[in-house]
Amino acid sequence: MSTEQNPSNAPEASPLGKAVAYCDQYAPELLFPIPRSGKRAEIGIGADLPFTGHDLWNAYEISWLNPRGKPVVAIGTLTVPAISPNLIESKSLKLYFNSFNQTRFESVQRVQETIARDLSAAAGAPVAVQLETLDQRPGRTLGTPEGVLLDTLDIDIDTYEPAPELLSAAGPVVEETLYSHLLKSNCLVTGQPDWGMVVIRYRGPAIDRAGLLRYICSFRTHNEFHEQCVERIFVDVTRQCRPLRLEVWARYTRRGGLDINPWRASEAMPGPGNLGEVRQ
């Protein structure tokens, strides 16, 4: 199922940034899909995607009632494939999870199946869902990528809207991982800040590190959703630096009980896993 771009599912029509009534009874209609196609067209992506990948969501505020009315609390991991025609607006997902709060379910498995069904319908492609109740003592490892941190470079920054012309690469082929904690963009609808770490792992001519850091910082006043920023970075690095192999992923900080971690790669390969960034 895909969602055509029309005024009813444009970002401005979402519940994001608006006062909404709290619903504590199961309501899948609260989910708000947004077509990926519009923003992809802006950066020259058509039906044939130049990448594979997924959006990995961690959800920390999921609760429902068991058949006897006793609350159950869980955390969830949601994997939305990049091939899905729609992304799911984050506030609508939070409201959707809130609608479980006073709803009785017979088992964790039934809740997991329900969420997977509803999110897959909204995204237009199968979404993988894994729930862990807190009595299982789930955990998540925090850490940093094995690579070169760019943030200590002593450089001037004067550009705060995406500037792909800052990117360049030259010389013999190298294989390395570069990362930065200085990624900041703004919500496409509300303009509120989104903070994250971005990682570029590639094989190809050496990317100029100062130019890459300037480029990452150039997103600082840019309005776009998390997934769209990562796809823009992937496309810009591909066009300007011509890597033979490329992965781009970001770890965005938590908002509304959710963190979003988009990953895009030039070829099929295992993803980077769910290693958390310290601010998550």
mmCIF file of C-alpha atoms in Angstrom:
data_model
loop_
_atom_site.group_PDB
_atom_site.id
_atom_site.type_symbol
_atom_site.label_atom_id
_atom_site.label_comp_id
_atom_site.label_asym_id
_atom_site.label_seq_id
_atom_site.Cartn_x
_atom_site.Cartn_y
_atom_site.Cartn_z
ATOM 1 C CA MET A 1 0.000 0.000 0.000
ATOM 2 C CA SER A 2 1.341 3.430 -0.870
ATOM 3 C CA THR A 3 0.053 6.839 0.060
ATOM 4 C CA GLU A 4 -0.180 9.389 -2.733
ATOM 5 C CA GLN A 5 0.977 12.913 -1.966
ATOM 6 C CA ASN A 6 -2.073 15.028 -1.267
ATOM 7 C CA PRO A 7 -2.964 17.726 1.253
ATOM 8 C CA SER A 8 -4.347 15.200 3.756
ATOM 9 C CA ASN A 9 -1.009 13.415 4.181
ATOM 10 C CA ALA A 10 1.384 16.317 3.674
ATOM 11 C CA PRO A 11 3.634 16.937 6.697
ATOM 12 C CA GLU A 12 1.744 20.130 7.551
ATOM 13 C CA ALA A 13 -1.429 18.064 8.052
ATOM 14 C CA SER A 14 0.189 15.786 10.635
ATOM 15 C CA PRO A 15 -0.421 16.099 14.402
ATOM 16 C CA LEU A 16 3.163 17.306 14.812
ATOM 17 C CA GLY A 17 3.292 20.653 16.608
ATOM 18 C CA LYS A 18 -0.439 20.673 17.289
ATOM 19 C CA ALA A 19 -2.437 20.194 20.469
ATOM 20 C CA VAL A 20 -4.192 16.840 20.257
ATOM 21 C CA ALA A 21 -6.576 14.939 22.499
ATOM 22 C CA TYR A 22 -4.974 12.064 24.400
ATOM 23 C CA CYS A 23 -6.476 8.721 23.397
ATOM 24 C CA ASP A 24 -5.836 5.692 25.632
ATOM 25 C CA GLN A 25 -7.883 3.129 23.694
ATOM 26 C CA TYR A 26 -6.369 1.297 20.744
ATOM 27 C CA ALA A 27 -6.579 3.565 17.680
ATOM 28 C CA PRO A 28 -4.496 2.540 14.643
ATOM 29 C CA GLU A 29 -6.000 5.411 12.664
ATOM 30 C CA LEU A 30 -3.717 7.760 14.614
ATOM 31 C CA LEU A 31 -0.725 6.679 12.507
ATOM 32 C CA PHE A 32 0.190 9.345 9.959
ATOM 33 C CA PRO A 33 2.155 8.136 6.900
ATOM 34 C CA ILE A 34 4.105 10.633 4.810
ATOM 35 C CA PRO A 35 5.197 9.681 1.276
ATOM 36 C CA ARG A 36 8.960 9.553 0.824
ATOM 37 C CA SER A 37 8.690 10.364 -2.890
ATOM 38 C CA GLY A 38 8.424 14.160 -2.609
ATOM 39 C CA LYS A 39 11.630 14.706 -0.684
ATOM 40 C CA ARG A 40 13.432 12.056 -2.710
ATOM 41 C CA ALA A 41 12.484 13.851 -5.903
ATOM 42 C CA GLU A 42 14.141 17.014 -4.525
ATOM 43 C CA ILE A 43 17.505 15.243 -4.462
ATOM 44 C CA GLY A 44 17.041 13.432 -7.755
ATOM 45 C CA ILE A 45 15.909 10.029 -6.499
ATOM 46 C CA GLY A 46 13.230 8.291 -8.536
ATOM 47 C CA ALA A 47 11.659 4.853 -8.340
ATOM 48 C CA ASP A 48 15.040 3.116 -8.688
ATOM 49 C CA LEU A 49 16.657 3.748 -5.317
ATOM 50 C CA PRO A 50 20.451 4.223 -5.265
ATOM 51 C CA PHE A 51 20.637 2.601 -1.839
ATOM 52 C CA THR A 52 19.334 -0.122 0.394
ATOM 53 C CA GLY A 53 18.764 0.253 4.118
ATOM 54 C CA HIS A 54 16.246 0.823 6.861
ATOM 55 C CA ASP A 55 15.068 3.166 9.599
ATOM 56 C CA LEU A 56 15.623 1.652 13.037
ATOM 57 C CA TRP A 57 13.354 3.070 15.742
ATOM 58 C CA ASN A 58 13.716 2.444 19.472
ATOM 59 C CA ALA A 59 10.488 3.004 21.387
ATOM 60 C CA TYR A 60 10.754 3.377 25.165
ATOM 61 C CA GLU A 61 7.149 4.162 26.168
ATOM 62 C CA ILE A 62 4.948 1.200 25.265
ATOM 63 C CA SER A 63 2.396 -0.064 27.763
ATOM 64 C CA TRP A 64 -0.906 -1.930 27.754
ATOM 65 C CA LEU A 65 -3.119 -3.968 30.117
ATOM 66 C CA ASN A 66 -3.057 -7.734 30.434
ATOM 67 C CA PRO A 67 -6.387 -9.662 30.480
ATOM 68 C CA ARG A 68 -6.735 -8.979 34.226
ATOM 69 C CA GLY A 69 -6.169 -5.239 33.842
ATOM 70 C CA LYS A 70 -2.600 -5.216 35.139
ATOM 71 C CA PRO A 71 -0.262 -2.850 33.262
ATOM 72 C CA VAL A 72 2.564 -4.276 31.174
ATOM 73 C CA VAL A 73 5.483 -2.061 30.107
ATOM 74 C CA ALA A 74 7.896 -2.764 27.286
ATOM 75 C CA ILE A 75 10.434 -1.283 24.949
ATOM 76 C CA GLY A 76 10.268 -1.893 21.226
ATOM 77 C CA THR A 77 12.572 -2.024 18.233
ATOM 78 C CA LEU A 78 10.953 -1.182 14.892
ATOM 79 C CA THR A 79 12.688 -1.676 11.548
ATOM 80 C CA VAL A 80 11.117 0.184 8.621
ATOM 81 C CA PRO A 81 12.668 -0.739 5.239
ATOM 82 C CA ALA A 82 13.976 2.102 3.084
ATOM 83 C CA ILE A 83 12.005 0.668 0.164
ATOM 84 C CA SER A 84 8.725 1.494 1.927
ATOM 85 C CA PRO A 85 6.833 4.223 0.055
ATOM 86 C CA ASN A 86 6.000 6.031 3.304
ATOM 87 C CA LEU A 87 7.732 7.066 6.487
ATOM 88 C CA ILE A 88 5.654 7.358 9.656
ATOM 89 C CA GLU A 89 5.498 10.738 11.353
ATOM 90 C CA SER A 90 6.966 10.401 14.845
ATOM 91 C CA LYS A 91 4.330 12.192 16.925
ATOM 92 C CA SER A 92 1.610 10.088 15.346
ATOM 93 C CA LEU A 93 3.566 6.989 16.361
ATOM 94 C CA LYS A 94 3.787 8.258 19.944
ATOM 95 C CA LEU A 95 0.025 8.926 19.985
ATOM 96 C CA TYR A 96 -0.577 5.468 18.527
ATOM 97 C CA PHE A 97 1.472 3.837 21.287
ATOM 98 C CA ASN A 98 -0.409 5.894 23.896
ATOM 99 C CA SER A 99 -3.643 4.391 22.593
ATOM 100 C CA PHE A 100 -2.532 1.007 23.960
ATOM 101 C CA ASN A 101 -2.372 2.287 27.537
ATOM 102 C CA GLN A 102 -5.893 1.311 28.634
ATOM 103 C CA THR A 103 -6.418 -1.492 26.123
ATOM 104 C CA ARG A 104 -6.342 -5.148 27.178
ATOM 105 C CA PHE A 105 -4.317 -7.665 25.195
ATOM 106 C CA GLU A 106 -4.015 -11.357 25.857
ATOM 107 C CA SER A 107 -0.248 -11.558 25.344
ATOM 108 C CA VAL A 108 2.947 -9.748 24.391
ATOM 109 C CA GLN A 109 2.908 -11.680 21.134
ATOM 110 C CA ARG A 110 -0.534 -10.313 20.258
ATOM 111 C CA VAL A 111 0.648 -6.733 20.912
ATOM 112 C CA GLN A 112 3.746 -7.289 18.774
ATOM 113 C CA GLU A 113 1.674 -8.739 15.928
ATOM 114 C CA THR A 114 -0.779 -5.833 16.157
ATOM 115 C CA ILE A 115 1.946 -3.204 15.996
ATOM 116 C CA ALA A 116 3.691 -4.951 13.100
ATOM 117 C CA ARG A 117 0.429 -5.149 11.149
ATOM 118 C CA ASP A 118 -0.494 -1.503 11.717
ATOM 119 C CA LEU A 119 2.963 -0.083 11.002
ATOM 120 C CA SER A 120 3.337 -2.217 7.876
ATOM 121 C CA ALA A 121 0.013 -0.906 6.589
ATOM 122 C CA ALA A 122 1.064 2.694 7.249
ATOM 123 C CA ALA A 123 4.570 2.327 5.789
ATOM 124 C CA GLY A 124 3.398 0.309 2.785
ATOM 125 C CA ALA A 125 5.973 -2.447 3.366
ATOM 126 C CA PRO A 126 6.651 -5.059 6.062
ATOM 127 C CA VAL A 127 7.885 -3.522 9.314
ATOM 128 C CA ALA A 128 9.710 -5.784 11.776
ATOM 129 C CA VAL A 129 8.755 -5.318 15.422
ATOM 130 C CA GLN A 130 10.393 -6.741 18.519
ATOM 131 C CA LEU A 131 9.026 -6.078 22.008
ATOM 132 C CA GLU A 132 10.791 -6.799 25.287
ATOM 133 C CA THR A 133 8.937 -6.368 28.556
ATOM 134 C CA LEU A 134 10.948 -4.730 31.299
ATOM 135 C CA ASP A 135 10.762 -7.816 33.510
ATOM 136 C CA GLN A 136 13.069 -9.411 30.924
ATOM 137 C CA ARG A 137 15.671 -6.784 31.913
ATOM 138 C CA PRO A 138 16.452 -5.634 28.379
ATOM 139 C CA GLY A 139 19.473 -3.446 27.759
ATOM 140 C CA ARG A 140 21.130 -1.480 25.002
ATOM 141 C CA THR A 141 24.849 -0.997 24.553
ATOM 142 C CA LEU A 142 26.161 2.564 24.153
ATOM 143 C CA GLY A 143 29.366 3.318 22.323
ATOM 144 C CA THR A 144 31.083 5.096 19.452
ATOM 145 C CA PRO A 145 31.990 3.816 15.983
ATOM 146 C CA GLU A 146 35.418 2.394 15.303
ATOM 147 C CA GLY A 147 36.699 5.202 13.128
ATOM 148 C CA VAL A 148 37.966 8.764 12.982
ATOM 149 C CA LEU A 149 36.121 11.493 14.904
ATOM 150 C CA LEU A 150 36.045 14.678 12.831
ATOM 151 C CA ASP A 151 34.929 17.037 15.588
ATOM 152 C CA THR A 152 38.431 17.945 16.817
ATOM 153 C CA LEU A 153 39.386 19.539 13.479
ATOM 154 C CA ASP A 154 40.172 23.227 14.022
ATOM 155 C CA ILE A 155 38.247 24.798 11.155
ATOM 156 C CA ASP A 156 36.016 27.778 10.412
ATOM 157 C CA ILE A 157 32.314 27.181 9.761
ATOM 158 C CA ASP A 158 30.171 29.756 7.993
ATOM 159 C CA THR A 159 27.565 27.744 6.071
ATOM 160 C CA TYR A 160 24.407 26.480 7.766
ATOM 161 C CA GLU A 161 22.305 25.140 4.880
ATOM 162 C CA PRO A 162 23.316 21.940 3.053
ATOM 163 C CA ALA A 163 26.220 22.730 0.739
ATOM 164 C CA PRO A 164 27.356 19.633 -1.194
ATOM 165 C CA GLU A 165 30.028 21.707 -2.960
ATOM 166 C CA LEU A 166 32.008 21.511 0.304
ATOM 167 C CA LEU A 167 32.562 17.802 -0.337
ATOM 168 C CA SER A 168 35.518 16.467 -2.322
ATOM 169 C CA ALA A 169 37.690 13.370 -2.576
ATOM 170 C CA ALA A 170 41.003 12.601 -4.283
ATOM 171 C CA GLY A 171 43.984 10.265 -4.293
ATOM 172 C CA PRO A 172 44.297 6.503 -4.005
ATOM 173 C CA VAL A 173 41.499 4.285 -2.785
ATOM 174 C CA VAL A 174 41.118 4.038 0.993
ATOM 175 C CA GLU A 175 38.627 2.326 3.261
ATOM 176 C CA GLU A 176 37.678 4.181 6.435
ATOM 177 C CA THR A 177 34.938 5.274 8.806
ATOM 178 C CA LEU A 178 34.464 8.956 9.627
ATOM 179 C CA TYR A 179 31.944 10.264 12.133
ATOM 180 C CA SER A 180 30.740 13.412 13.864
ATOM 181 C CA HIS A 181 28.520 14.332 16.789
ATOM 182 C CA LEU A 182 27.893 17.797 15.306
ATOM 183 C CA LEU A 183 24.919 16.920 13.125
ATOM 184 C CA LYS A 184 21.936 19.140 13.863
ATOM 185 C CA SER A 185 18.908 19.681 11.693
ATOM 186 C CA ASN A 186 15.390 20.912 12.405
ATOM 187 C CA CYS A 187 11.989 19.265 12.238
ATOM 188 C CA LEU A 188 10.404 19.847 8.852
ATOM 189 C CA VAL A 189 7.104 20.928 10.423
ATOM 190 C CA THR A 190 7.867 22.581 13.776
ATOM 191 C CA GLY A 191 11.414 23.829 13.201
ATOM 192 C CA GLN A 192 12.454 22.332 16.551
ATOM 193 C CA PRO A 193 16.068 21.054 16.697
ATOM 194 C CA ASP A 194 17.008 17.438 16.044
ATOM 195 C CA TRP A 195 20.420 16.334 17.334
ATOM 196 C CA GLY A 196 22.425 13.383 16.118
ATOM 197 C CA MET A 197 25.646 11.601 15.323
ATOM 198 C CA VAL A 198 26.349 10.798 11.666
ATOM 199 C CA VAL A 199 28.683 8.101 10.372
ATOM 200 C CA ILE A 200 30.169 7.793 6.866
ATOM 201 C CA ARG A 201 31.847 4.486 6.083
ATOM 202 C CA TYR A 202 33.229 4.170 2.567
ATOM 203 C CA ARG A 203 35.748 2.716 0.179
ATOM 204 C CA GLY A 204 37.062 5.076 -2.483
ATOM 205 C CA PRO A 205 39.236 8.144 -3.016
ATOM 206 C CA ALA A 206 39.989 9.791 0.340
ATOM 207 C CA ILE A 207 37.267 12.225 1.365
ATOM 208 C CA ASP A 208 38.560 15.619 2.467
ATOM 209 C CA ARG A 209 37.828 15.565 6.194
ATOM 210 C CA ALA A 210 37.624 19.322 6.760
ATOM 211 C CA GLY A 211 35.185 19.657 3.868
ATOM 212 C CA LEU A 212 33.097 16.764 5.182
ATOM 213 C CA LEU A 213 32.849 18.320 8.640
ATOM 214 C CA ARG A 214 31.864 21.667 7.147
ATOM 215 C CA TYR A 215 29.216 19.856 5.108
ATOM 216 C CA ILE A 216 27.830 18.053 8.166
ATOM 217 C CA CYS A 217 27.626 21.354 10.056
ATOM 218 C CA SER A 218 25.862 22.941 7.072
ATOM 219 C CA PHE A 219 22.671 21.084 8.081
ATOM 220 C CA ARG A 220 22.425 23.184 11.236
ATOM 221 C CA THR A 221 19.463 25.360 10.155
ATOM 222 C CA HIS A 222 18.036 22.925 7.600
ATOM 223 C CA ASN A 223 14.436 21.707 8.004
ATOM 224 C CA GLU A 224 13.989 18.037 7.132
ATOM 225 C CA PHE A 225 13.019 14.771 8.783
ATOM 226 C CA HIS A 226 15.751 12.434 10.068
ATOM 227 C CA GLU A 227 15.350 9.910 7.262
ATOM 228 C CA GLN A 228 15.449 12.626 4.611
ATOM 229 C CA CYS A 229 18.662 14.152 5.996
ATOM 230 C CA VAL A 230 20.468 10.821 5.851
ATOM 231 C CA GLU A 231 19.331 10.221 2.279
ATOM 232 C CA ARG A 232 20.464 13.712 1.286
ATOM 233 C CA ILE A 233 23.888 13.074 2.823
ATOM 234 C CA PHE A 234 24.151 9.720 1.036
ATOM 235 C CA VAL A 235 23.290 11.260 -2.333
ATOM 236 C CA ASP A 236 25.595 14.263 -1.899
ATOM 237 C CA VAL A 237 28.586 12.142 -0.846
ATOM 238 C CA THR A 238 27.932 9.746 -3.724
ATOM 239 C CA ARG A 239 27.827 12.533 -6.312
ATOM 240 C CA GLN A 240 30.678 14.657 -5.012
ATOM 241 C CA CYS A 241 33.107 11.994 -3.803
ATOM 242 C CA ARG A 242 32.383 9.005 -6.065
ATOM 243 C CA PRO A 243 32.985 6.263 -3.480
ATOM 244 C CA LEU A 244 33.103 2.661 -4.643
ATOM 245 C CA ARG A 245 31.129 1.609 -1.591
ATOM 246 C CA LEU A 246 29.230 3.783 0.873
ATOM 247 C CA GLU A 247 27.238 3.563 4.091
ATOM 248 C CA VAL A 248 25.672 6.516 5.890
ATOM 249 C CA TRP A 249 23.798 6.268 9.149
ATOM 250 C CA ALA A 250 22.723 8.577 11.946
ATOM 251 C CA ARG A 251 21.816 8.137 15.601
ATOM 252 C CA TYR A 252 19.319 10.832 16.548
ATOM 253 C CA THR A 253 18.568 11.668 20.168
ATOM 254 C CA ARG A 254 15.344 10.610 21.785
ATOM 255 C CA ARG A 255 12.199 12.688 21.454
ATOM 256 C CA GLY A 256 8.784 11.709 22.792
ATOM 257 C CA GLY A 257 10.051 8.318 23.906
ATOM 258 C CA LEU A 258 11.454 7.492 20.451
ATOM 259 C CA ASP A 259 14.832 7.625 18.778
ATOM 260 C CA ILE A 260 15.264 7.219 15.013
ATOM 261 C CA ASN A 261 18.354 5.745 13.387
ATOM 262 C CA PRO A 262 18.281 5.770 9.557
ATOM 263 C CA TRP A 263 20.863 3.698 7.649
ATOM 264 C CA ARG A 264 21.522 3.744 3.900
ATOM 265 C CA ALA A 265 24.065 1.647 1.982
ATOM 266 C CA SER A 266 25.164 1.392 -1.630
ATOM 267 C CA GLU A 267 24.815 -2.392 -1.664
ATOM 268 C CA ALA A 268 23.217 -5.172 0.341
ATOM 269 C CA MET A 269 25.177 -5.739 3.533
ATOM 270 C CA PRO A 270 24.558 -6.205 7.266
ATOM 271 C CA GLY A 271 23.446 -3.010 8.960
ATOM 272 C CA PRO A 272 25.456 -1.270 11.695
ATOM 273 C CA GLY A 273 23.391 -2.766 14.488
ATOM 274 C CA ASN A 274 21.755 -0.936 17.370
ATOM 275 C CA LEU A 275 24.746 0.499 19.214
ATOM 276 C CA GLY A 276 23.379 3.557 20.988
ATOM 277 C CA GLU A 277 24.909 7.026 20.948
ATOM 278 C CA VAL A 278 25.597 8.387 24.435
ATOM 279 C CA ARG A 279 22.900 11.077 24.110
ATOM 280 C CA GLN A 280 20.265 8.474 23.354
#
